[in-house]
mmCIF file of C-alpha atoms in Angstrom:
data_model
loop_
_atom_site.group_PDB
_atom_site.id
_atom_site.type_symbol
_atom_site.label_atom_id
_atom_site.label_comp_id
_atom_site.label_asym_id
_atom_site.label_seq_id
_atom_site.Cartn_x
_atom_site.Cartn_y
_atom_site.Cartn_z
ATOM 1 C CA GLN A 1 0.000 0.000 0.000
ATOM 2 C CA VAL A 2 1.140 3.506 -0.778
ATOM 3 C CA GLN A 3 2.411 5.462 2.214
ATOM 4 C CA LEU A 4 2.709 9.227 2.426
ATOM 5 C CA GLN A 5 4.710 11.316 4.874
ATOM 6 C CA GLU A 6 4.514 15.082 5.273
ATOM 7 C CA SER A 7 7.503 17.117 6.394
ATOM 8 C CA GLY A 8 8.337 20.764 6.890
ATOM 9 C CA PRO A 9 8.540 23.549 9.474
ATOM 10 C CA GLY A 10 5.964 23.430 12.249
ATOM 11 C CA LEU A 11 6.094 27.188 12.792
ATOM 12 C CA VAL A 12 5.817 29.916 10.157
ATOM 13 C CA LYS A 13 5.786 33.669 10.718
ATOM 14 C CA PRO A 14 2.831 35.777 9.570
ATOM 15 C CA SER A 15 3.220 37.037 5.984
ATOM 16 C CA GLY A 16 5.740 34.263 5.346
ATOM 17 C CA THR A 17 5.485 31.204 3.124
ATOM 18 C CA LEU A 18 4.443 27.793 4.354
ATOM 19 C CA SER A 19 6.384 25.019 2.594
ATOM 20 C CA LEU A 20 5.676 21.313 2.998
ATOM 21 C CA THR A 21 6.824 18.179 1.226
ATOM 22 C CA CYS A 22 5.053 14.835 0.908
ATOM 23 C CA ALA A 23 7.266 11.806 0.391
ATOM 24 C CA VAL A 24 5.618 8.850 -1.344
ATOM 25 C CA SER A 25 6.734 5.283 -0.629
ATOM 26 C CA GLY A 26 5.409 1.893 -1.664
ATOM 27 C CA GLY A 27 4.392 3.312 -5.012
ATOM 28 C CA SER A 28 5.412 5.741 -7.711
ATOM 29 C CA ILE A 29 4.348 9.325 -8.012
ATOM 30 C CA THR A 30 4.285 8.688 -11.764
ATOM 31 C CA SER A 31 1.405 6.224 -11.368
ATOM 32 C CA ASP A 32 -1.926 7.226 -12.878
ATOM 33 C CA ASN A 33 -3.076 9.207 -9.862
ATOM 34 C CA TRP A 34 -3.498 12.784 -8.819
ATOM 35 C CA TRP A 35 -1.971 13.855 -5.518
ATOM 36 C CA SER A 36 -3.665 16.280 -3.131
ATOM 37 C CA TRP A 37 -3.139 18.564 -0.169
ATOM 38 C CA VAL A 38 -5.891 18.955 2.443
ATOM 39 C CA ARG A 39 -5.867 20.974 5.648
ATOM 40 C CA GLN A 40 -7.814 20.956 8.900
ATOM 41 C CA PRO A 41 -7.738 23.858 11.386
ATOM 42 C CA PRO A 42 -7.712 22.666 15.000
ATOM 43 C CA GLY A 43 -11.144 21.358 15.957
ATOM 44 C CA LYS A 44 -12.631 22.155 12.562
ATOM 45 C CA GLY A 45 -13.458 20.479 9.260
ATOM 46 C CA LEU A 46 -11.492 19.540 6.165
ATOM 47 C CA GLU A 47 -10.532 21.902 3.348
ATOM 48 C CA TRP A 48 -9.087 20.695 0.047
ATOM 49 C CA ILE A 49 -6.188 22.889 -1.075
ATOM 50 C CA GLY A 50 -5.168 21.539 -4.448
ATOM 51 C CA GLU A 51 -3.853 18.642 -6.502
ATOM 52 C CA ILE A 52 -1.149 17.770 -8.980
ATOM 53 C CA TYR A 53 -0.589 15.127 -11.646
ATOM 54 C CA GLN A 54 2.785 13.664 -12.555
ATOM 55 C CA ASN A 55 3.055 15.917 -15.617
ATOM 56 C CA GLY A 56 2.772 18.996 -13.421
ATOM 57 C CA ARG A 57 -0.843 19.799 -14.218
ATOM 58 C CA THR A 58 -2.556 21.326 -11.194
ATOM 59 C CA ASN A 59 -5.984 22.256 -9.858
ATOM 60 C CA TYR A 60 -6.469 24.571 -6.888
ATOM 61 C CA ASN A 61 -9.246 25.538 -4.541
ATOM 62 C CA PRO A 62 -10.435 28.938 -5.810
ATOM 63 C CA SER A 63 -10.444 30.256 -2.241
ATOM 64 C CA LEU A 64 -6.673 29.726 -1.991
ATOM 65 C CA LYS A 65 -5.605 29.808 -5.623
ATOM 66 C CA SER A 66 -3.839 33.180 -5.485
ATOM 67 C CA ARG A 67 -1.506 31.956 -2.713
ATOM 68 C CA VAL A 68 -0.958 28.266 -3.507
ATOM 69 C CA THR A 69 1.619 26.425 -5.576
ATOM 70 C CA VAL A 70 1.827 22.632 -5.722
ATOM 71 C CA SER A 71 4.782 21.039 -7.493
ATOM 72 C CA VAL A 72 6.100 17.536 -8.125
ATOM 73 C CA ASP A 73 9.624 16.116 -8.043
ATOM 74 C CA LYS A 74 9.573 12.792 -9.847
ATOM 75 C CA SER A 75 13.261 12.114 -9.160
ATOM 76 C CA LYS A 76 12.561 12.167 -5.418
ATOM 77 C CA ASN A 77 9.092 10.597 -5.625
ATOM 78 C CA GLN A 78 7.540 13.502 -3.764
ATOM 79 C CA PHE A 79 5.334 16.527 -4.184
ATOM 80 C CA SER A 80 5.263 19.851 -2.386
ATOM 81 C CA LEU A 81 3.009 22.655 -1.195
ATOM 82 C CA ASN A 82 3.830 26.341 -0.965
ATOM 83 C CA LEU A 83 1.304 28.715 0.613
ATOM 84 C CA SER A 84 2.304 32.366 0.624
ATOM 85 C CA SER A 85 1.276 35.380 2.709
ATOM 86 C CA VAL A 86 0.131 33.215 5.595
ATOM 87 C CA THR A 87 -1.907 34.452 8.544
ATOM 88 C CA ALA A 88 -3.117 32.852 11.751
ATOM 89 C CA ALA A 89 -6.100 31.537 9.783
ATOM 90 C CA ASP A 90 -3.717 29.197 7.955
ATOM 91 C CA THR A 91 -2.832 27.399 11.190
ATOM 92 C CA ALA A 92 -3.911 23.809 10.603
ATOM 93 C CA VAL A 93 -2.931 20.197 10.286
ATOM 94 C CA TYR A 94 -1.846 19.718 6.682
ATOM 95 C CA TYR A 95 -2.370 16.340 5.031
ATOM 96 C CA CYS A 96 -1.131 14.988 1.737
ATOM 97 C CA ALA A 97 -3.199 12.322 0.023
ATOM 98 C CA ARG A 98 -3.400 10.098 -3.018
ATOM 99 C CA ASN A 99 -6.475 10.572 -5.156
ATOM 100 C CA LEU A 100 -8.198 7.461 -6.399
ATOM 101 C CA LYS A 101 -10.917 8.417 -8.858
ATOM 102 C CA TRP A 102 -12.940 11.175 -7.195
ATOM 103 C CA GLU A 103 -12.021 10.449 -3.594
ATOM 104 C CA LEU A 104 -8.886 10.479 -1.457
ATOM 105 C CA GLY A 105 -7.768 6.942 -0.781
ATOM 106 C CA ASP A 106 -4.462 7.158 1.058
ATOM 107 C CA TRP A 107 -3.495 9.862 3.511
ATOM 108 C CA GLY A 108 -0.361 10.935 5.312
ATOM 109 C CA GLN A 109 -0.461 11.212 9.083
ATOM 110 C CA GLY A 110 -0.618 14.998 8.879
ATOM 111 C CA THR A 111 1.634 17.745 10.180
ATOM 112 C CA LEU A 112 0.612 20.701 12.328
ATOM 113 C CA VAL A 113 1.710 24.085 11.035
ATOM 114 C CA THR A 114 1.262 27.054 13.327
ATOM 115 C CA VAL A 115 1.415 30.617 12.027
ATOM 116 C CA SER A 116 2.742 32.854 14.775
ATOM 117 C CA SER A 117 5.429 35.439 15.389
ATOM 118 C CA GLU B 1 -19.296 25.592 -5.486
ATOM 119 C CA ILE B 2 -21.400 22.758 -4.100
ATOM 120 C CA VAL B 3 -21.965 23.022 -0.347
ATOM 121 C CA LEU B 4 -22.467 19.842 1.672
ATOM 122 C CA THR B 5 -24.483 20.030 4.896
ATOM 123 C CA GLN B 6 -24.280 17.121 7.305
ATOM 124 C CA SER B 7 -26.816 16.287 9.983
ATOM 125 C CA PRO B 8 -27.017 15.855 12.824
ATOM 126 C CA GLY B 9 -23.971 17.704 14.119
ATOM 127 C CA THR B 10 -23.666 15.213 16.963
ATOM 128 C CA LEU B 11 -25.283 11.804 17.263
ATOM 129 C CA SER B 12 -25.360 10.023 20.629
ATOM 130 C CA LEU B 13 -25.928 6.283 20.436
ATOM 131 C CA SER B 14 -24.978 3.087 22.228
ATOM 132 C CA PRO B 15 -22.925 0.164 20.917
ATOM 133 C CA GLY B 16 -25.140 -2.240 19.010
ATOM 134 C CA GLU B 17 -27.497 0.485 17.818
ATOM 135 C CA ARG B 18 -27.984 1.618 14.234
ATOM 136 C CA ALA B 19 -26.541 4.963 13.114
ATOM 137 C CA THR B 20 -27.890 7.015 10.225
ATOM 138 C CA LEU B 21 -25.872 10.035 9.084
ATOM 139 C CA SER B 22 -27.116 12.475 6.468
ATOM 140 C CA CYS B 23 -25.295 14.556 3.857
ATOM 141 C CA ARG B 24 -27.285 17.043 1.791
ATOM 142 C CA ALA B 25 -25.832 18.873 -1.224
ATOM 143 C CA SER B 26 -26.753 22.394 -2.348
ATOM 144 C CA GLN B 27 -27.137 21.057 -5.891
ATOM 145 C CA SER B 28 -27.238 17.660 -7.500
ATOM 146 C CA VAL B 29 -24.104 15.522 -7.191
ATOM 147 C CA SER B 30 -23.281 12.529 -9.346
ATOM 148 C CA SER B 31 -23.291 9.423 -7.168
ATOM 149 C CA SER B 32 -19.872 8.568 -8.554
ATOM 150 C CA TYR B 33 -18.496 11.689 -6.930
ATOM 151 C CA LEU B 34 -19.723 11.199 -3.338
ATOM 152 C CA ALA B 35 -17.520 9.697 -0.617
ATOM 153 C CA TRP B 36 -17.538 9.234 3.146
ATOM 154 C CA TYR B 37 -14.608 9.301 5.591
ATOM 155 C CA GLN B 38 -14.116 8.385 9.229
ATOM 156 C CA GLN B 39 -11.714 10.370 11.414
ATOM 157 C CA LYS B 40 -10.615 9.476 14.925
ATOM 158 C CA PRO B 41 -8.829 11.936 17.238
ATOM 159 C CA GLY B 42 -5.248 12.566 16.212
ATOM 160 C CA GLN B 43 -5.581 10.503 13.047
ATOM 161 C CA ALA B 44 -5.956 11.221 9.367
ATOM 162 C CA PRO B 45 -9.332 10.628 7.734
ATOM 163 C CA ARG B 46 -9.939 7.112 6.413
ATOM 164 C CA LEU B 47 -11.924 6.458 3.259
ATOM 165 C CA LEU B 48 -15.017 4.369 4.022
ATOM 166 C CA ILE B 49 -17.335 4.713 1.043
ATOM 167 C CA TYR B 50 -16.806 5.910 -2.520
ATOM 168 C CA GLY B 51 -19.214 6.237 -5.391
ATOM 169 C CA ALA B 52 -21.938 6.821 -2.781
ATOM 170 C CA SER B 53 -22.312 3.113 -1.998
ATOM 171 C CA SER B 54 -19.077 1.168 -2.584
ATOM 172 C CA ARG B 55 -17.054 0.167 0.451
ATOM 173 C CA ALA B 56 -13.337 0.899 0.370
ATOM 174 C CA THR B 57 -10.850 -1.905 0.860
ATOM 175 C CA GLY B 58 -11.010 -3.444 4.322
ATOM 176 C CA ILE B 59 -14.155 -1.610 5.442
ATOM 177 C CA PRO B 60 -16.568 -3.870 7.376
ATOM 178 C CA ASP B 61 -19.945 -4.567 5.817
ATOM 179 C CA ARG B 62 -21.765 -2.914 8.714
ATOM 180 C CA PHE B 63 -20.937 0.348 6.904
ATOM 181 C CA SER B 64 -23.160 1.154 3.947
ATOM 182 C CA GLY B 65 -23.824 4.203 1.811
ATOM 183 C CA SER B 66 -26.860 5.176 -0.200
ATOM 184 C CA GLY B 67 -28.555 8.089 -1.875
ATOM 185 C CA SER B 68 -28.577 10.125 -5.043
ATOM 186 C CA GLY B 69 -29.021 13.646 -6.315
ATOM 187 C CA THR B 70 -28.809 15.912 -3.288
ATOM 188 C CA ASP B 71 -29.421 13.467 -0.432
ATOM 189 C CA PHE B 72 -26.938 10.857 0.705
ATOM 190 C CA THR B 73 -26.799 8.625 3.780
ATOM 191 C CA LEU B 74 -24.142 6.681 5.646
ATOM 192 C CA THR B 75 -25.543 3.854 7.747
ATOM 193 C CA ILE B 76 -23.718 1.837 10.370
ATOM 194 C CA SER B 77 -25.903 -1.182 11.051
ATOM 195 C CA ARG B 78 -24.629 -2.197 14.501
ATOM 196 C CA LEU B 79 -22.258 0.165 16.226
ATOM 197 C CA GLU B 80 -18.985 -1.221 17.499
ATOM 198 C CA PRO B 81 -16.939 0.676 20.130
ATOM 199 C CA GLU B 82 -14.350 1.606 17.485
ATOM 200 C CA ASP B 83 -16.979 3.303 15.292
ATOM 201 C CA PHE B 84 -17.340 6.319 17.572
ATOM 202 C CA ALA B 85 -15.595 9.048 15.610
ATOM 203 C CA VAL B 86 -16.258 11.996 13.298
ATOM 204 C CA TYR B 87 -17.637 11.301 9.819
ATOM 205 C CA PHE B 88 -17.271 13.556 6.791
ATOM 206 C CA CYS B 89 -18.918 13.408 3.399
ATOM 207 C CA GLN B 90 -17.068 14.731 0.348
ATOM 208 C CA GLN B 91 -18.006 15.525 -3.234
ATOM 209 C CA TYR B 92 -16.025 16.208 -6.363
ATOM 210 C CA GLY B 93 -17.122 18.586 -9.062
ATOM 211 C CA SER B 94 -15.556 21.106 -11.472
ATOM 212 C CA SER B 95 -12.038 20.101 -10.402
ATOM 213 C CA LEU B 96 -12.858 20.946 -6.787
ATOM 214 C CA TYR B 97 -13.303 18.712 -3.753
ATOM 215 C CA THR B 98 -15.536 19.937 -0.943
ATOM 216 C CA PHE B 99 -16.335 18.373 2.421
ATOM 217 C CA GLY B 100 -19.275 18.522 4.771
ATOM 218 C CA GLN B 101 -18.679 19.975 8.212
ATOM 219 C CA GLY B 102 -18.794 16.551 9.851
ATOM 220 C CA THR B 103 -21.008 14.526 12.185
ATOM 221 C CA LYS B 104 -19.606 13.492 15.542
ATOM 222 C CA LEU B 105 -20.802 10.056 16.592
ATOM 223 C CA GLU B 106 -20.451 9.770 20.355
ATOM 224 C CA ILE B 107 -21.173 7.097 22.909
ATOM 225 C CA LYS B 108 -24.428 7.621 24.784
#
């Protein structure tokens, strides 16, 4: 089974850029799947951020589109998230996931990112 | 953007009872595009149901999904202690995934 692992700084300053990486193991990022980022503020619901295909094609949530970049590194079998101009409202657990058809089948364990000075 | 509204917000039941969770969409959703997830504290969501009614790999048959159009239901036939968790529905449309706000299933 595919396993995903998020990594990156747990603390980001306001107005800075949040950068996370998702390492994929047990499968190839060049398989016929899209790969997503999802976040969950503490005690709240889930918000889909965006997705990427192996060829670099992306789709983003319109509510975040102006601040989000998702990229893929096939040589390292991983994909990444950059979220710019962060505020306290971006504090959340960030998950990476593997899309199946129209649902998210495999998830990383999640990583908490806090936006604070 | 399609908005999903889940009800009830909290459901209090006892082990062995039947649970019925509702997910209502603001506009019609293709059944193929409707999924359900279970999330326990400190864990990532786990896919339970996809295509409105198909169980994901390894999901017990006490979990079932149904519905079409704007109204979808997740049913747990006989609650086990490990089923008490938060449940989210999710839809896909126009290259956008959206989730319901969740239903917390708690032990009565």
